[in-house]
Amino acid sequence: MFSIDAGVGLNTLNGGAPPWFGVRPQFQFRVEAPVRGDWRAELIYTRLTLYDDRTNHSEFSLTTDEDERTRAMKGYDVGVLFRRRFHIFGENLPLSCGLGVGLSDWRMANPQNNVTLITEGALGGNVAYSATEIFVASALGVFPRISRHWQMGLDLRVNYMTGAGREFESGIEDALGRWHLKAGLTLGYLFGVERPRPLVFETVRRSPGNTEPDLPAAKPAFAPAFPVISPNASPAINQPMTVALIPAPAMDSSFIDSDDDGVPDTYDNCPDTPPEAIGLIDIRGCSIDSDADGVPDYRDACPNNTPGALVNPDGCPRDSDSDGIPDGLDDCPGTASGLAVDKFGCVDVSSLKEKIILDINYADGSFDIDYKTRPLLDSLARILRQAPQVKIEINAYTDESGPYDANRILSQKRANRVRDYLVEMGIASDRMNPEGRGESNFVASNDTERGRQKNRRVELVFLR
């Protein structure tokens, strides 16, 4: 007899350095099969998302403030446990404990836009803040049997992250927690449970010399219409007859379950449930589709999709522009790769709330854009192409060297040059208003070269 269980629980990452990760929900799935005697082998799968919080004073905080989150740890664990069951509280309430190993695939992401963070590698340089790491697991749980085919499970697990698979600088390693603490509640379906077979009892007759009355016959409603005797019994009247126990030749139709899904055919709206769906059906015998994406749970690789997301044949969300927002929920499905997006899948323009100052290293009398500034304008153009509602004021300034009117004309040329560069990058000219403001609005002293350089600037102001 083996079982398939699924459920939810809580987990947290313990140890390391603050900010601490709080306690968060988890989804877990397991398959258990007998090995020998009371020993079981178990395949476990757990999916988790943890958030840290700069205001947490404990690793067991149950809440986090979204504005205080600096990291999101996302991933899943896959492992194998060997458990032994102890029937201290009876056959239907076994206590289970075990040990095992597994792999944890995780990454640290920006909690606002889900982009994987970058950190320092063990050999220097920048690497993605992610790893596929080996862990050692221990477990303790109880699994009460609640019916013939169903069991519940309350399970506590501790995963020790060995560090094998990490390639980060030692300070980063030390700051990471090593203990994953997990508690889960599951519901499991048992396979291979034998069906009880009804038996028919016949009368035990006495020998001719027996003065005691014969025992009355006991025939249930489903007994056969013909007498059943043992092969060694004589057909003569008043000869001894032995008890005969035979399977009933037929059962009531209410007990027939042709697809063996636990729902009798009389009440089964889906009488052809495939074997792989058994254990993941509703009370009417039909396959469960918990996220209503059109793919039943038994073949849904992503069973917790947000309603409305478009999915592939495996039930996982389609994300044609790879921005983390599934198609069907993405208001801007053609967002360019690599750009941060908001919760609606459109390019995040929150960075354009403040004006951008271009400290272009202008030579005296020049209006050309230096090579140091061009990559910044290129990045800005990528965002502006995806946000056509944003308009730009381009305000150019000079220092007070030179005649006033000449400075006014020079600043206009500098503003026009920035506009022309953005036009070359695909930004419509009617979205931009270049204005030369000459020697005004100084931000530094004109008595030093450094101050004059700061005053020779271009400011970009964004309007929505």
CSV table of C-alpha atoms in Angstrom, one decimal:
chain,number,residue,atom,x,y,z
A,1,MET,CA,0.0,0.0,0.0
A,2,PHE,CA,1.4,3.4,-1.0
A,3,SER,CA,0.0,7.0,-0.7
A,4,ILE,CA,0.1,10.3,-2.4
A,5,ASP,CA,-0.2,13.4,-0.2
A,6,ALA,CA,-0.5,17.1,-0.8
A,7,GLY,CA,-1.0,20.0,1.6
A,8,VAL,CA,0.1,23.3,2.9
A,9,GLY,CA,2.2,24.5,5.8
A,10,LEU,CA,4.6,27.1,7.2
A,11,ASN,CA,8.4,27.5,6.8
A,12,THR,CA,11.2,29.9,7.7
A,13,LEU,CA,14.9,30.2,7.3
A,14,ASN,CA,16.8,30.2,10.6
A,15,GLY,CA,20.3,31.5,11.3
A,16,GLY,CA,22.6,33.9,9.5
A,17,ALA,CA,22.5,37.6,9.8
A,18,PRO,CA,19.6,40.1,9.8
A,19,PRO,CA,17.4,41.2,8.2
A,20,TRP,CA,15.6,38.1,9.2
A,21,PHE,CA,13.3,36.1,7.0
A,22,GLY,CA,9.7,35.7,8.4
A,23,VAL,CA,7.5,32.7,8.5
A,24,ARG,CA,5.6,32.1,5.2
A,25,PRO,CA,3.2,29.6,3.8
A,26,GLN,CA,4.5,26.7,1.7
A,27,PHE,CA,3.0,24.1,-0.7
A,28,GLN,CA,4.2,20.5,-0.3
A,29,PHE,CA,3.7,17.2,-2.1
A,30,ARG,CA,4.9,13.7,-1.2
A,31,VAL,CA,4.7,10.1,-2.4
A,32,GLU,CA,5.2,7.3,0.1
A,33,ALA,CA,5.8,3.6,-0.7
A,34,PRO,CA,6.6,0.6,1.5
A,35,VAL,CA,10.1,-0.7,1.6
A,36,ARG,CA,10.2,-3.4,4.3
A,37,GLY,CA,8.1,-4.0,7.4
A,38,ASP,CA,7.4,-0.6,9.0
A,39,TRP,CA,9.9,1.2,6.8
A,40,ARG,CA,8.7,3.6,4.1
A,41,ALA,CA,10.5,5.5,1.3
A,42,GLU,CA,9.2,9.0,0.6
A,43,LEU,CA,9.7,11.4,-2.2
A,44,ILE,CA,9.1,15.0,-1.1
A,45,TYR,CA,8.5,18.3,-3.0
A,46,THR,CA,8.1,21.6,-1.3
A,47,ARG,CA,7.7,25.0,-2.9
A,48,LEU,CA,8.5,28.2,-0.9
A,49,THR,CA,8.7,32.0,-1.0
A,50,LEU,CA,10.3,33.8,1.9
A,51,TYR,CA,10.6,37.6,2.5
A,52,ASP,CA,13.0,39.3,4.8
A,53,ASP,CA,12.1,42.5,6.7
A,54,ARG,CA,14.4,45.1,8.1
A,55,THR,CA,12.0,45.7,11.1
A,56,ASN,CA,12.0,42.0,12.2
A,57,HIS,CA,13.6,41.3,15.5
A,58,SER,CA,13.0,37.5,15.3
A,59,GLU,CA,13.3,34.8,12.7
A,60,PHE,CA,9.8,33.6,13.6
A,61,SER,CA,7.9,36.7,12.7
A,62,LEU,CA,4.6,35.9,11.1
A,63,THR,CA,4.2,39.2,9.2
A,64,THR,CA,6.4,41.4,7.0
A,65,ASP,CA,6.0,44.9,5.8
A,66,GLU,CA,6.1,45.1,2.0
A,67,ASP,CA,7.9,48.5,2.1
A,68,GLU,CA,10.6,47.0,4.4
A,69,ARG,CA,11.4,43.9,2.3
A,70,THR,CA,14.9,43.8,0.8
A,71,ARG,CA,15.0,40.3,-0.5
A,72,ALA,CA,12.7,37.5,-1.6
A,73,MET,CA,14.0,33.9,-1.4
A,74,LYS,CA,12.1,31.8,-4.0
A,75,GLY,CA,12.6,28.2,-4.9
A,76,TYR,CA,11.7,24.5,-4.2
A,77,ASP,CA,13.1,21.5,-2.4
A,78,VAL,CA,13.2,17.9,-3.8
A,79,GLY,CA,14.3,15.1,-1.5
A,80,VAL,CA,14.1,11.5,-0.4
A,81,LEU,CA,13.3,10.4,3.1
A,82,PHE,CA,13.4,6.9,4.7
A,83,ARG,CA,10.9,6.7,7.5
A,84,ARG,CA,9.9,4.1,10.1
A,85,ARG,CA,6.4,3.9,11.6
A,86,PHE,CA,5.7,3.2,15.2
A,87,HIS,CA,2.2,2.1,16.2
A,88,ILE,CA,2.4,3.5,19.8
A,89,PHE,CA,-1.1,4.9,19.6
A,90,GLY,CA,-2.7,2.1,17.5
A,91,GLU,CA,-2.8,0.9,13.9
A,92,ASN,CA,-4.7,3.9,12.7
A,93,LEU,CA,-2.5,6.6,14.3
A,94,PRO,CA,1.1,5.8,13.4
A,95,LEU,CA,4.0,7.9,14.6
A,96,SER,CA,6.6,8.4,11.9
A,97,CYS,CA,10.2,9.6,11.9
A,98,GLY,CA,13.0,9.6,9.3
A,99,LEU,CA,16.1,11.0,7.7
A,100,GLY,CA,17.0,11.8,4.1
A,101,VAL,CA,18.8,14.1,1.6
A,102,GLY,CA,17.8,16.3,-1.2
A,103,LEU,CA,18.4,19.4,-3.4
A,104,SER,CA,17.2,22.9,-2.8
A,105,ASP,CA,17.0,25.1,-5.9
A,106,TRP,CA,16.6,28.8,-4.8
A,107,ARG,CA,17.3,32.3,-5.8
A,108,MET,CA,17.3,35.8,-4.1
A,109,ALA,CA,15.2,38.3,-6.0
A,110,ASN,CA,14.1,41.9,-5.7
A,111,PRO,CA,10.7,41.7,-3.9
A,112,GLN,CA,9.2,44.5,-6.0
A,113,ASN,CA,10.0,43.3,-9.5
A,114,ASN,CA,11.1,39.6,-9.1
A,115,VAL,CA,14.5,40.2,-10.8
A,116,THR,CA,17.3,38.0,-9.5
A,117,LEU,CA,19.8,39.8,-7.3
A,118,ILE,CA,23.5,40.0,-8.1
A,119,THR,CA,26.2,39.3,-5.4
A,120,GLU,CA,29.9,38.7,-5.1
A,121,GLY,CA,31.2,35.3,-6.1
A,122,ALA,CA,33.8,33.1,-4.3
A,123,LEU,CA,36.4,33.8,-6.9
A,124,GLY,CA,35.6,37.5,-7.2
A,125,GLY,CA,33.4,39.2,-9.6
A,126,ASN,CA,29.6,39.3,-9.7
A,127,VAL,CA,27.4,36.2,-9.9
A,128,ALA,CA,23.7,35.6,-9.7
A,129,TYR,CA,22.5,35.3,-6.1
A,130,SER,CA,21.1,31.7,-6.6
A,131,ALA,CA,22.2,28.1,-6.0
A,132,THR,CA,21.2,24.5,-6.3
A,133,GLU,CA,22.3,23.2,-2.9
A,134,ILE,CA,22.4,19.9,-1.1
A,135,PHE,CA,20.5,19.6,2.2
A,136,VAL,CA,20.1,16.9,4.9
A,137,ALA,CA,16.6,16.4,6.2
A,138,SER,CA,15.0,15.0,9.3
A,139,ALA,CA,11.2,14.5,9.9
A,140,LEU,CA,8.7,13.7,12.6
A,141,GLY,CA,5.0,13.3,12.1
A,142,VAL,CA,1.7,11.5,12.7
A,143,PHE,CA,-0.5,10.1,9.9
A,144,PRO,CA,-4.0,9.3,11.3
A,145,ARG,CA,-6.2,7.1,9.0
A,146,ILE,CA,-9.5,8.8,8.6
A,147,SER,CA,-11.2,6.3,6.2
A,148,ARG,CA,-10.4,3.3,4.1
A,149,HIS,CA,-8.6,5.3,1.4
A,150,TRP,CA,-7.7,8.6,3.1
A,151,GLN,CA,-5.2,9.7,5.7
A,152,MET,CA,-4.2,13.0,7.2
A,153,GLY,CA,-0.6,14.0,8.0
A,154,LEU,CA,0.9,16.5,10.5
A,155,ASP,CA,4.6,16.6,9.7
A,156,LEU,CA,7.6,18.6,11.1
A,157,ARG,CA,10.8,18.7,9.1
A,158,VAL,CA,14.2,20.3,9.5
A,159,ASN,CA,16.5,20.8,6.5
A,160,TYR,CA,20.2,21.6,7.1
A,161,MET,CA,21.6,23.4,4.2
A,162,THR,CA,25.1,22.0,3.7
A,163,GLY,CA,26.5,24.8,1.5
A,164,ALA,CA,27.4,22.3,-1.3
A,165,GLY,CA,26.4,24.1,-4.4
A,166,ARG,CA,27.0,27.7,-3.2
A,167,GLU,CA,29.7,29.8,-4.8
A,168,PHE,CA,29.6,33.1,-2.9
A,169,GLU,CA,32.1,35.2,-1.1
A,170,SER,CA,32.7,34.0,2.5
A,171,GLY,CA,30.9,37.0,4.1
A,172,ILE,CA,27.8,36.3,2.0
A,173,GLU,CA,28.0,32.6,3.0
A,174,ASP,CA,28.1,33.5,6.7
A,175,ALA,CA,25.1,35.8,6.4
A,176,LEU,CA,22.9,33.1,4.9
A,177,GLY,CA,20.9,30.9,7.3
A,178,ARG,CA,21.6,27.1,7.3
A,179,TRP,CA,18.3,25.8,8.8
A,180,HIS,CA,15.0,25.5,7.0
A,181,LEU,CA,12.2,24.8,9.6
A,182,LYS,CA,9.0,23.4,8.1
A,183,ALA,CA,5.6,22.3,9.5
A,184,GLY,CA,2.9,21.0,7.2
A,185,LEU,CA,-0.7,19.6,7.1
A,186,THR,CA,-1.4,17.1,4.3
A,187,LEU,CA,-4.3,15.0,3.0
A,188,GLY,CA,-3.3,11.7,1.3
A,189,TYR,CA,-5.0,9.0,-0.8
A,190,LEU,CA,-4.0,5.4,-0.1
A,191,PHE,CA,-3.6,3.0,-3.0
A,192,GLY,CA,-3.5,-0.8,-2.9
A,193,VAL,CA,-6.1,-1.1,0.0
A,194,GLU,CA,-7.7,-4.5,-0.3
A,195,ARG,CA,-11.5,-4.6,-0.6
A,196,PRO,CA,-13.3,-6.8,2.0
A,197,ARG,CA,-15.1,-9.7,0.3
A,198,PRO,CA,-18.6,-10.6,1.7
A,199,LEU,CA,-19.0,-14.1,3.0
A,200,VAL,CA,-22.0,-16.5,3.0
A,201,PHE,CA,-22.6,-18.7,6.1
A,202,GLU,CA,-24.6,-22.0,5.9
A,203,THR,CA,-26.2,-24.1,8.6
A,204,VAL,CA,-24.2,-26.5,10.7
A,205,ARG,CA,-26.3,-29.6,11.1
A,206,ARG,CA,-26.0,-32.1,13.9
A,207,SER,CA,-25.4,-35.9,13.7
A,208,PRO,CA,-28.4,-38.2,14.1
A,209,GLY,CA,-27.6,-39.0,17.7
A,210,ASN,CA,-27.5,-35.4,18.8
A,211,THR,CA,-30.5,-34.5,21.0
A,212,GLU,CA,-29.8,-30.7,20.8
A,213,PRO,CA,-31.8,-28.7,18.3
A,214,ASP,CA,-30.1,-27.7,15.0
A,215,LEU,CA,-28.7,-24.2,14.8
A,216,PRO,CA,-30.9,-21.8,12.7
A,217,ALA,CA,-29.5,-21.0,9.2
A,218,ALA,CA,-28.0,-17.5,8.8
A,219,LYS,CA,-28.4,-16.2,5.3
A,220,PRO,CA,-27.7,-12.6,4.4
A,221,ALA,CA,-29.7,-10.8,1.7
A,222,PHE,CA,-26.9,-11.4,-0.8
A,223,ALA,CA,-26.4,-15.1,-0.2
A,224,PRO,CA,-26.7,-17.5,-3.2
A,225,ALA,CA,-30.0,-19.2,-3.8
A,226,PHE,CA,-28.5,-22.7,-3.8
A,227,PRO,CA,-27.0,-24.7,-0.8
A,228,VAL,CA,-23.3,-25.0,-0.5
A,229,ILE,CA,-21.7,-28.1,1.1
A,230,SER,CA,-18.2,-29.2,1.5
A,231,PRO,CA,-16.7,-31.6,-1.0
A,232,ASN,CA,-16.5,-34.4,1.6
A,233,ALA,CA,-20.1,-34.2,2.8
A,234,SER,CA,-22.5,-37.0,2.0
A,235,PRO,CA,-25.8,-36.1,0.2
A,236,ALA,CA,-27.8,-38.3,2.6
A,237,ILE,CA,-30.2,-36.7,4.9
A,238,ASN,CA,-29.2,-36.1,8.5
A,239,GLN,CA,-25.5,-36.5,7.6
A,240,PRO,CA,-23.0,-34.0,9.2
A,241,MET,CA,-22.4,-30.9,7.1
A,242,THR,CA,-19.6,-28.4,7.5
A,243,VAL,CA,-19.7,-24.6,7.4
A,244,ALA,CA,-19.1,-23.2,3.9
A,245,LEU,CA,-17.7,-19.7,3.4
A,246,ILE,CA,-17.8,-18.4,-0.2
A,247,PRO,CA,-17.6,-15.0,-1.9
A,248,ALA,CA,-21.0,-13.6,-2.9
A,249,PRO,CA,-21.7,-14.1,-6.6
A,250,ALA,CA,-22.9,-10.6,-7.1
A,251,MET,CA,-22.8,-7.2,-5.4
A,252,ASP,CA,-25.3,-4.4,-5.3
A,253,SER,CA,-24.8,-1.9,-8.1
A,254,SER,CA,-24.2,0.9,-5.5
A,255,PHE,CA,-20.8,-0.8,-4.7
A,256,ILE,CA,-19.5,-0.9,-8.3
A,257,ASP,CA,-16.7,1.5,-9.0
A,258,SER,CA,-15.5,0.7,-12.5
A,259,ASP,CA,-12.6,3.3,-12.6
A,260,ASP,CA,-11.6,2.5,-8.9
A,261,ASP,CA,-11.6,6.2,-7.9
A,262,GLY,CA,-13.5,5.6,-4.7
A,263,VAL,CA,-16.8,7.1,-6.1
A,264,PRO,CA,-19.4,4.4,-7.0
A,265,ASP,CA,-20.6,4.5,-10.6
A,266,THR,CA,-24.1,5.5,-9.4
A,267,TYR,CA,-22.7,8.8,-8.2
A,268,ASP,CA,-19.7,9.2,-10.6
A,269,ASN,CA,-20.1,12.0,-13.1
A,270,CYS,CA,-16.8,11.0,-14.7
A,271,PRO,CA,-16.8,7.2,-14.7
A,272,ASP,CA,-13.6,6.9,-16.9
A,273,THR,CA,-11.2,8.7,-14.6
A,274,PRO,CA,-7.6,7.7,-15.6
A,275,PRO,CA,-5.5,5.8,-13.0
A,276,GLU,CA,-3.0,8.7,-12.7
A,277,ALA,CA,-5.9,11.0,-11.6
A,278,ILE,CA,-7.0,8.8,-8.7
A,279,GLY,CA,-6.5,10.7,-5.4
A,280,LEU,CA,-7.0,14.1,-7.1
A,281,ILE,CA,-10.8,13.9,-7.8
A,282,ASP,CA,-13.8,15.7,-6.3
A,283,ILE,CA,-16.8,14.1,-4.6
A,284,ARG,CA,-18.5,13.6,-8.0
A,285,GLY,CA,-15.5,11.5,-9.3
A,286,CYS,CA,-14.2,14.2,-11.7
A,287,SER,CA,-10.6,15.5,-11.8
A,288,ILE,CA,-9.9,18.5,-9.7
A,289,ASP,CA,-8.7,21.7,-11.3
A,290,SER,CA,-7.9,23.8,-8.3
A,291,ASP,CA,-6.6,26.8,-10.2
A,292,ALA,CA,-9.4,26.7,-12.9
A,293,ASP,CA,-6.8,26.9,-15.7
A,294,GLY,CA,-8.3,24.1,-17.8
A,295,VAL,CA,-5.6,21.6,-16.9
A,296,PRO,CA,-6.6,19.0,-14.2
A,297,ASP,CA,-4.3,18.8,-11.1
A,298,TYR,CA,-3.1,15.3,-11.9
A,299,ARG,CA,-1.2,16.6,-14.9
A,300,ASP,CA,-0.9,20.2,-13.9
A,301,ALA,CA,2.8,21.0,-13.3
A,302,CYS,CA,1.8,24.4,-11.9
A,303,PRO,CA,-1.4,23.8,-9.9
A,304,ASN,CA,-1.4,27.2,-8.1
A,305,ASN,CA,-1.8,29.7,-11.0
A,306,THR,CA,-3.5,33.0,-10.6
A,307,PRO,CA,-7.0,32.8,-12.2
A,308,GLY,CA,-7.0,34.4,-15.6
A,309,ALA,CA,-3.4,33.4,-16.5
A,310,LEU,CA,-3.0,31.7,-19.9
A,311,VAL,CA,-1.2,28.4,-19.6
A,312,ASN,CA,0.7,25.8,-21.7
A,313,PRO,CA,-0.4,22.2,-22.0
A,314,ASP,CA,1.4,21.4,-18.8
A,315,GLY,CA,-0.6,24.0,-16.9
A,316,CYS,CA,2.2,26.4,-16.4
A,317,PRO,CA,1.8,30.2,-17.2
A,318,ARG,CA,2.8,31.5,-20.5
A,319,ASP,CA,5.0,34.6,-20.3
A,320,SER,CA,5.8,35.7,-23.9
A,321,ASP,CA,7.8,38.7,-22.8
A,322,SER,CA,9.5,37.0,-19.8
A,323,ASP,CA,8.7,39.8,-17.5
A,324,GLY,CA,7.3,37.6,-14.7
A,325,ILE,CA,3.6,38.5,-15.4
A,326,PRO,CA,1.7,35.7,-17.1
A,327,ASP,CA,0.0,36.3,-20.4
A,328,GLY,CA,-3.7,37.0,-19.8
A,329,LEU,CA,-2.8,39.1,-16.8
A,330,ASP,CA,-0.2,41.2,-18.6
A,331,ASP,CA,-1.6,44.5,-19.7
A,332,CYS,CA,1.6,45.1,-21.7
A,333,PRO,CA,2.5,41.7,-23.2
A,334,GLY,CA,5.3,43.1,-25.5
A,335,THR,CA,7.6,44.6,-22.8
A,336,ALA,CA,11.2,44.6,-23.8
A,337,SER,CA,13.4,42.0,-22.1
A,338,GLY,CA,15.3,43.1,-19.0
A,339,LEU,CA,13.1,46.1,-18.1
A,340,ALA,CA,11.5,46.3,-14.6
A,341,VAL,CA,7.7,46.1,-14.7
A,342,ASP,CA,4.8,46.9,-12.4
A,343,LYS,CA,2.2,44.4,-11.2
A,344,PHE,CA,0.3,44.9,-14.4
A,345,GLY,CA,3.2,43.9,-16.6
A,346,CYS,CA,3.9,47.4,-17.9
A,347,VAL,CA,7.2,49.0,-17.7
A,348,ASP,CA,7.9,50.5,-14.3
A,349,VAL,CA,8.1,54.3,-14.7
A,350,SER,CA,8.5,55.0,-10.9
A,351,SER,CA,12.2,55.8,-11.6
A,352,LEU,CA,11.0,58.7,-13.7
A,353,LYS,CA,9.3,60.5,-10.7
A,354,GLU,CA,12.5,62.6,-10.1
A,355,LYS,CA,14.4,64.6,-12.7
A,356,ILE,CA,17.6,63.2,-14.2
A,357,ILE,CA,20.7,65.4,-14.3
A,358,LEU,CA,23.1,64.8,-17.2
A,359,ASP,CA,26.6,65.9,-16.1
A,360,ILE,CA,27.9,66.0,-19.6
A,361,ASN,CA,31.6,66.9,-19.9
A,362,TYR,CA,31.2,69.7,-22.4
A,363,ALA,CA,34.2,71.4,-23.8
A,364,ASP,CA,34.1,75.2,-24.0
A,365,GLY,CA,31.5,76.2,-26.6
A,366,SER,CA,30.7,72.5,-27.4
A,367,PHE,CA,27.2,70.9,-27.4
A,368,ASP,CA,28.2,67.3,-28.3
A,369,ILE,CA,27.2,64.4,-25.9
A,370,ASP,CA,30.3,62.7,-24.4
A,371,TYR,CA,30.6,58.9,-24.5
A,372,LYS,CA,30.1,58.6,-20.7
A,373,THR,CA,26.6,59.9,-21.0
A,374,ARG,CA,25.4,58.0,-24.0
A,375,PRO,CA,24.8,54.6,-22.2
A,376,LEU,CA,22.6,56.4,-19.7
A,377,LEU,CA,20.5,57.9,-22.6
A,378,ASP,CA,20.4,54.5,-24.3
A,379,SER,CA,18.9,52.9,-21.1
A,380,LEU,CA,16.5,55.8,-20.7
A,381,ALA,CA,15.3,55.4,-24.3
A,382,ARG,CA,14.5,51.7,-23.7
A,383,ILE,CA,12.1,52.7,-20.9
A,384,LEU,CA,10.6,55.6,-22.8
A,385,ARG,CA,9.9,53.4,-25.9
A,386,GLN,CA,7.7,51.2,-23.6
A,387,ALA,CA,6.0,54.2,-21.9
A,388,PRO,CA,4.6,56.4,-24.7
A,389,GLN,CA,2.5,58.4,-22.2
A,390,VAL,CA,5.6,60.0,-20.7
A,391,LYS,CA,6.7,63.4,-22.1
A,392,ILE,CA,10.1,65.0,-21.4
A,393,GLU,CA,11.3,68.6,-20.8
A,394,ILE,CA,14.9,69.0,-21.7
A,395,ASN,CA,16.4,72.0,-19.9
A,396,ALA,CA,20.0,72.9,-20.7
A,397,TYR,CA,22.2,75.3,-18.8
A,398,THR,CA,25.7,77.0,-19.1
A,399,ASP,CA,28.0,78.6,-16.7
A,400,GLU,CA,28.5,82.4,-16.7
A,401,SER,CA,31.6,82.4,-18.9
A,402,GLY,CA,31.0,84.3,-22.2
A,403,PRO,CA,28.3,86.7,-23.3
A,404,TYR,CA,24.7,86.2,-22.0
A,405,ASP,CA,23.1,85.9,-25.5
A,406,ALA,CA,25.8,83.5,-26.7
A,407,ASN,CA,25.2,81.3,-23.7
A,408,ARG,CA,21.5,81.2,-24.3
A,409,ILE,CA,22.1,80.0,-27.9
A,410,LEU,CA,24.7,77.4,-26.8
A,411,SER,CA,22.3,76.0,-24.2
A,412,GLN,CA,19.6,75.7,-26.8
A,413,LYS,CA,22.0,73.7,-29.0
A,414,ARG,CA,22.8,71.4,-26.1
A,415,ALA,CA,19.1,70.8,-25.4
A,416,ASN,CA,18.4,70.1,-29.1
A,417,ARG,CA,21.3,67.7,-29.3
A,418,VAL,CA,19.9,65.6,-26.4
A,419,ARG,CA,16.5,65.6,-28.2
A,420,ASP,CA,18.1,64.5,-31.5
A,421,TYR,CA,20.0,61.7,-29.8
A,422,LEU,CA,16.8,60.3,-28.2
A,423,VAL,CA,15.0,60.7,-31.6
A,424,GLU,CA,17.7,58.5,-33.1
A,425,MET,CA,16.9,56.0,-30.3
A,426,GLY,CA,13.2,55.8,-31.4
A,427,ILE,CA,11.6,58.5,-29.2
A,428,ALA,CA,9.1,60.7,-31.0
A,429,SER,CA,10.2,64.3,-31.2
A,430,ASP,CA,6.8,65.6,-30.3
A,431,ARG,CA,7.1,64.0,-26.8
A,432,MET,CA,10.1,66.3,-26.0
A,433,ASN,CA,10.4,70.0,-25.4
A,434,PRO,CA,14.1,71.2,-25.5
A,435,GLU,CA,14.7,74.6,-23.9
A,436,GLY,CA,18.0,76.4,-23.6
A,437,ARG,CA,18.1,78.4,-20.3
A,438,GLY,CA,21.6,79.8,-20.6
A,439,GLU,CA,23.4,81.0,-17.5
A,440,SER,CA,20.6,80.6,-14.9
A,441,ASN,CA,19.6,78.3,-12.0
A,442,PHE,CA,23.3,77.7,-10.9
A,443,VAL,CA,23.8,74.7,-8.7
A,444,ALA,CA,27.5,75.5,-7.9
A,445,SER,CA,29.9,78.4,-7.7
A,446,ASN,CA,31.2,79.8,-11.0
A,447,ASP,CA,34.5,80.7,-9.3
A,448,THR,CA,36.0,77.2,-9.7
A,449,GLU,CA,36.3,74.9,-12.7
A,450,ARG,CA,34.6,72.1,-10.9
A,451,GLY,CA,31.6,74.4,-10.1
A,452,ARG,CA,31.4,75.7,-13.7
A,453,GLN,CA,31.4,72.1,-14.9
A,454,LYS,CA,28.4,71.3,-12.6
A,455,ASN,CA,26.5,74.4,-14.0
A,456,ARG,CA,27.1,73.2,-17.6
A,457,ARG,CA,24.4,70.5,-17.3
A,458,VAL,CA,21.2,69.2,-18.9
A,459,GLU,CA,18.1,68.4,-16.7
A,460,LEU,CA,15.4,65.9,-17.9
A,461,VAL,CA,12.0,66.4,-16.3
A,462,PHE,CA,9.3,63.8,-17.0
A,463,LEU,CA,5.6,64.6,-17.3
A,464,ARG,CA,2.8,62.1,-17.2
